[in-house]
Amino acid sequence: MAFEGHVPIADMKRVLAQRPRGVSGLAVGGMPLGSPGMEVAGMKSQPFSVIAFGPGGRRIYARHG
């Protein structure tokens, strides 16, 4: 299982517990404000999606914000 940049820990724990078929990893594209590691005090978070990827392609795994 692979994880790349700014994936919330709750999503990582859920994918590891559920082991969905065809999912090799999770990623968050870009650097959305409010994602893990991109928190800024006093700034509004941006909505972002966590993408699941694997042999079958990509799909939205979770939405935040």
mmCIF file of N, CA and C in Angstrom:
data_model
loop_
_atom_site.group_PDB
_atom_site.id
_atom_site.type_symbol
_atom_site.label_atom_id
_atom_site.label_comp_id
_atom_site.label_asym_id
_atom_site.label_seq_id
_atom_site.Cartn_x
_atom_site.Cartn_y
_atom_site.Cartn_z
ATOM 1 N N MET A 1 0.860 -1.179 0.000
ATOM 2 C CA MET A 1 0.000 0.000 0.000
ATOM 3 C C MET A 1 0.896 1.228 0.000
ATOM 4 N N ALA A 2 0.569 2.181 -0.827
ATOM 5 C CA ALA A 2 1.347 3.415 -0.934
ATOM 6 C C ALA A 2 0.477 4.617 -0.564
ATOM 7 N N PHE A 3 1.085 5.611 0.047
ATOM 8 C CA PHE A 3 0.409 6.855 0.392
ATOM 9 C C PHE A 3 1.286 7.994 -0.093
ATOM 10 N N GLU A 4 0.659 9.017 -0.625
ATOM 11 C CA GLU A 4 1.444 10.137 -1.133
ATOM 12 C C GLU A 4 0.826 11.452 -0.691
ATOM 13 N N GLY A 5 1.606 12.267 -0.072
ATOM 14 C CA GLY A 5 1.294 13.631 0.293
ATOM 15 C C GLY A 5 -0.095 13.978 0.778
ATOM 16 N N HIS A 6 -0.207 14.475 1.941
ATOM 17 C CA HIS A 6 -1.391 15.148 2.480
ATOM 18 C C HIS A 6 -2.630 14.263 2.645
ATOM 19 N N VAL A 7 -2.480 12.940 2.715
ATOM 20 C CA VAL A 7 -3.623 12.049 2.932
ATOM 21 C C VAL A 7 -3.940 12.030 4.423
ATOM 22 N N PRO A 8 -5.199 12.331 4.808
ATOM 23 C CA PRO A 8 -5.565 12.294 6.230
ATOM 24 C C PRO A 8 -5.379 10.897 6.831
ATOM 25 N N ILE A 9 -4.912 10.843 8.057
ATOM 26 C CA ILE A 9 -4.640 9.567 8.732
ATOM 27 C C ILE A 9 -5.893 8.697 8.813
ATOM 28 N N ALA A 10 -7.069 9.288 8.992
ATOM 29 C CA ALA A 10 -8.303 8.489 9.064
ATOM 30 C C ALA A 10 -8.537 7.735 7.755
ATOM 31 N N ASP A 11 -8.231 8.351 6.623
ATOM 32 C CA ASP A 11 -8.387 7.672 5.332
ATOM 33 C C ASP A 11 -7.361 6.549 5.192
ATOM 34 N N MET A 12 -6.127 6.780 5.645
ATOM 35 C CA MET A 12 -5.105 5.733 5.592
ATOM 36 C C MET A 12 -5.518 4.537 6.443
ATOM 37 N N LYS A 13 -5.993 4.805 7.656
ATOM 38 C CA LYS A 13 -6.410 3.714 8.541
ATOM 39 C C LYS A 13 -7.587 2.943 7.952
ATOM 40 N N ARG A 14 -8.529 3.666 7.332
ATOM 41 C CA ARG A 14 -9.709 3.003 6.760
ATOM 42 C C ARG A 14 -9.318 2.100 5.594
ATOM 43 N N VAL A 15 -8.462 2.579 4.685
ATOM 44 C CA VAL A 15 -8.073 1.747 3.542
ATOM 45 C C VAL A 15 -7.258 0.539 3.999
ATOM 46 N N LEU A 16 -6.430 0.706 5.028
ATOM 47 C CA LEU A 16 -5.661 -0.433 5.543
ATOM 48 C C LEU A 16 -6.559 -1.464 6.219
ATOM 49 N N ALA A 17 -7.605 -1.008 6.894
ATOM 50 C CA ALA A 17 -8.529 -1.928 7.564
ATOM 51 C C ALA A 17 -9.444 -2.638 6.561
ATOM 52 N N GLN A 18 -9.908 -1.909 5.555
ATOM 53 C CA GLN A 18 -10.873 -2.473 4.601
ATOM 54 C C GLN A 18 -10.212 -3.211 3.437
ATOM 55 N N ARG A 19 -9.006 -2.817 3.082
ATOM 56 C CA ARG A 19 -8.285 -3.422 1.950
ATOM 57 C C ARG A 19 -9.183 -3.578 0.716
ATOM 58 N N PRO A 20 -9.727 -2.461 0.207
ATOM 59 C CA PRO A 20 -10.625 -2.564 -0.949
ATOM 60 C C PRO A 20 -9.911 -3.137 -2.177
ATOM 61 N N ARG A 21 -10.621 -3.978 -2.898
ATOM 62 C CA ARG A 21 -10.074 -4.626 -4.100
ATOM 63 C C ARG A 21 -9.655 -3.575 -5.126
ATOM 64 N N GLY A 22 -8.488 -3.749 -5.694
ATOM 65 C CA GLY A 22 -8.010 -2.874 -6.754
ATOM 66 C C GLY A 22 -7.370 -1.582 -6.295
ATOM 67 N N VAL A 23 -7.247 -1.380 -4.980
ATOM 68 C CA VAL A 23 -6.634 -0.146 -4.478
ATOM 69 C C VAL A 23 -5.210 -0.458 -4.009
ATOM 70 N N SER A 24 -4.249 0.194 -4.670
ATOM 71 C CA SER A 24 -2.843 0.019 -4.304
ATOM 72 C C SER A 24 -2.334 1.151 -3.423
ATOM 73 N N GLY A 25 -3.028 2.303 -3.459
ATOM 74 C CA GLY A 25 -2.578 3.435 -2.668
ATOM 75 C C GLY A 25 -3.549 4.591 -2.708
ATOM 76 N N LEU A 26 -3.225 5.617 -1.935
ATOM 77 C CA LEU A 26 -4.022 6.837 -1.854
ATOM 78 C C LEU A 26 -3.128 8.038 -2.094
ATOM 79 N N ALA A 27 -3.706 9.091 -2.660
ATOM 80 C CA ALA A 27 -2.950 10.312 -2.899
ATOM 81 C C ALA A 27 -3.879 11.514 -2.848
ATOM 82 N N VAL A 28 -3.318 12.664 -2.530
ATOM 83 C CA VAL A 28 -4.023 13.944 -2.619
ATOM 84 C C VAL A 28 -3.187 14.801 -3.559
ATOM 85 N N GLY A 29 -3.799 15.215 -4.656
ATOM 86 C CA GLY A 29 -3.082 16.028 -5.637
ATOM 87 C C GLY A 29 -2.928 17.468 -5.174
ATOM 88 N N GLY A 30 -1.842 18.092 -5.559
ATOM 89 C CA GLY A 30 -1.595 19.475 -5.184
ATOM 90 C C GLY A 30 -1.262 19.594 -3.712
ATOM 91 N N MET A 31 -1.470 20.761 -3.194
ATOM 92 C CA MET A 31 -1.207 21.017 -1.778
ATOM 93 C C MET A 31 -2.376 21.818 -1.223
ATOM 94 N N PRO A 32 -3.572 21.207 -1.131
ATOM 95 C CA PRO A 32 -4.741 21.971 -0.709
ATOM 96 C C PRO A 32 -4.630 22.468 0.730
ATOM 97 N N LEU A 33 -4.958 23.705 0.931
ATOM 98 C CA LEU A 33 -4.928 24.320 2.255
ATOM 99 C C LEU A 33 -5.877 23.571 3.184
ATOM 100 N N GLY A 34 -5.370 23.135 4.316
ATOM 101 C CA GLY A 34 -6.168 22.407 5.294
ATOM 102 C C GLY A 34 -5.923 20.909 5.283
ATOM 103 N N SER A 35 -5.261 20.392 4.245
ATOM 104 C CA SER A 35 -4.905 18.980 4.240
ATOM 105 C C SER A 35 -3.742 18.776 5.210
ATOM 106 N N PRO A 36 -3.492 17.535 5.667
ATOM 107 C CA PRO A 36 -2.403 17.306 6.608
ATOM 108 C C PRO A 36 -1.079 17.890 6.098
ATOM 109 N N GLY A 37 -0.461 18.676 6.927
ATOM 110 C CA GLY A 37 0.791 19.322 6.580
ATOM 111 C C GLY A 37 0.601 20.686 5.929
ATOM 112 N N MET A 38 -0.629 21.025 5.605
ATOM 113 C CA MET A 38 -0.906 22.302 4.952
ATOM 114 C C MET A 38 -1.876 23.159 5.772
ATOM 115 N N GLU A 39 -1.937 22.908 7.079
ATOM 116 C CA GLU A 39 -2.794 23.700 7.946
ATOM 117 C C GLU A 39 -2.146 25.065 8.183
ATOM 118 N N VAL A 40 -2.952 26.120 8.133
ATOM 119 C CA VAL A 40 -2.469 27.475 8.398
ATOM 120 C C VAL A 40 -3.459 28.134 9.346
ATOM 121 N N ALA A 41 -2.992 28.543 10.518
ATOM 122 C CA ALA A 41 -3.864 29.163 11.514
ATOM 123 C C ALA A 41 -4.548 30.392 10.926
ATOM 124 N N GLY A 42 -5.844 30.471 11.127
ATOM 125 C CA GLY A 42 -6.608 31.618 10.679
ATOM 126 C C GLY A 42 -6.998 31.589 9.212
ATOM 127 N N MET A 43 -6.587 30.567 8.483
ATOM 128 C CA MET A 43 -6.928 30.462 7.060
ATOM 129 C C MET A 43 -8.010 29.411 6.863
ATOM 130 N N LYS A 44 -8.927 29.672 5.952
ATOM 131 C CA LYS A 44 -9.998 28.724 5.639
ATOM 132 C C LYS A 44 -9.429 27.558 4.828
ATOM 133 N N SER A 45 -9.866 26.345 5.150
ATOM 134 C CA SER A 45 -9.432 25.156 4.422
ATOM 135 C C SER A 45 -10.096 25.093 3.052
ATOM 136 N N GLN A 46 -9.402 24.482 2.106
ATOM 137 C CA GLN A 46 -9.953 24.243 0.791
ATOM 138 C C GLN A 46 -10.518 22.832 0.738
ATOM 139 N N PRO A 47 -11.618 22.628 0.027
ATOM 140 C CA PRO A 47 -12.092 21.252 -0.156
ATOM 141 C C PRO A 47 -11.064 20.469 -0.977
ATOM 142 N N PHE A 48 -10.921 19.181 -0.676
ATOM 143 C CA PHE A 48 -10.016 18.342 -1.458
ATOM 144 C C PHE A 48 -10.512 16.910 -1.464
ATOM 145 N N SER A 49 -10.061 16.170 -2.452
ATOM 146 C CA SER A 49 -10.427 14.762 -2.588
ATOM 147 C C SER A 49 -9.198 13.884 -2.405
ATOM 148 N N VAL A 50 -9.411 12.727 -1.786
ATOM 149 C CA VAL A 50 -8.376 11.700 -1.683
ATOM 150 C C VAL A 50 -8.653 10.720 -2.820
ATOM 151 N N ILE A 51 -7.643 10.459 -3.627
ATOM 152 C CA ILE A 51 -7.781 9.592 -4.787
ATOM 153 C C ILE A 51 -7.207 8.215 -4.473
ATOM 154 N N ALA A 52 -7.996 7.172 -4.737
ATOM 155 C CA ALA A 52 -7.522 5.793 -4.640
ATOM 156 C C ALA A 52 -7.016 5.403 -6.028
ATOM 157 N N PHE A 53 -5.877 4.731 -6.090
ATOM 158 C CA PHE A 53 -5.345 4.290 -7.378
ATOM 159 C C PHE A 53 -4.885 2.848 -7.300
ATOM 160 N N GLY A 54 -4.834 2.220 -8.447
ATOM 161 C CA GLY A 54 -4.404 0.832 -8.534
ATOM 162 C C GLY A 54 -4.466 0.357 -9.968
ATOM 163 N N PRO A 55 -4.396 -0.961 -10.169
ATOM 164 C CA PRO A 55 -4.373 -1.518 -11.519
ATOM 165 C C PRO A 55 -5.600 -1.131 -12.358
ATOM 166 N N GLY A 56 -6.716 -0.925 -11.716
ATOM 167 C CA GLY A 56 -7.951 -0.596 -12.430
ATOM 168 C C GLY A 56 -8.137 0.884 -12.710
ATOM 169 N N GLY A 57 -7.178 1.714 -12.321
ATOM 170 C CA GLY A 57 -7.293 3.144 -12.558
ATOM 171 C C GLY A 57 -7.414 3.931 -11.268
ATOM 172 N N ARG A 58 -8.107 5.073 -11.367
ATOM 173 C CA ARG A 58 -8.249 5.978 -10.222
ATOM 174 C C ARG A 58 -9.715 6.231 -9.938
ATOM 175 N N ARG A 59 -9.999 6.537 -8.654
ATOM 176 C CA ARG A 59 -11.349 6.939 -8.260
ATOM 177 C C ARG A 59 -11.256 7.768 -6.987
ATOM 178 N N ILE A 60 -12.289 8.559 -6.729
ATOM 179 C CA ILE A 60 -12.328 9.334 -5.492
ATOM 180 C C ILE A 60 -12.628 8.389 -4.344
ATOM 181 N N TYR A 61 -11.764 8.404 -3.339
ATOM 182 C CA TYR A 61 -11.920 7.557 -2.164
ATOM 183 C C TYR A 61 -12.631 8.311 -1.048
ATOM 184 N N ALA A 62 -12.319 9.592 -0.895
ATOM 185 C CA ALA A 62 -12.934 10.404 0.164
ATOM 186 C C ALA A 62 -12.889 11.869 -0.254
ATOM 187 N N ARG A 63 -13.848 12.635 0.272
ATOM 188 C CA ARG A 63 -13.878 14.079 0.052
ATOM 189 C C ARG A 63 -13.804 14.766 1.411
ATOM 190 N N HIS A 64 -13.067 15.861 1.460
ATOM 191 C CA HIS A 64 -12.923 16.617 2.712
ATOM 192 C C HIS A 64 -13.161 18.086 2.438
ATOM 193 N N GLY A 65 -13.709 18.755 3.451
ATOM 194 C CA GLY A 65 -13.884 20.194 3.390
ATOM 195 C C GLY A 65 -15.196 20.604 2.886
#
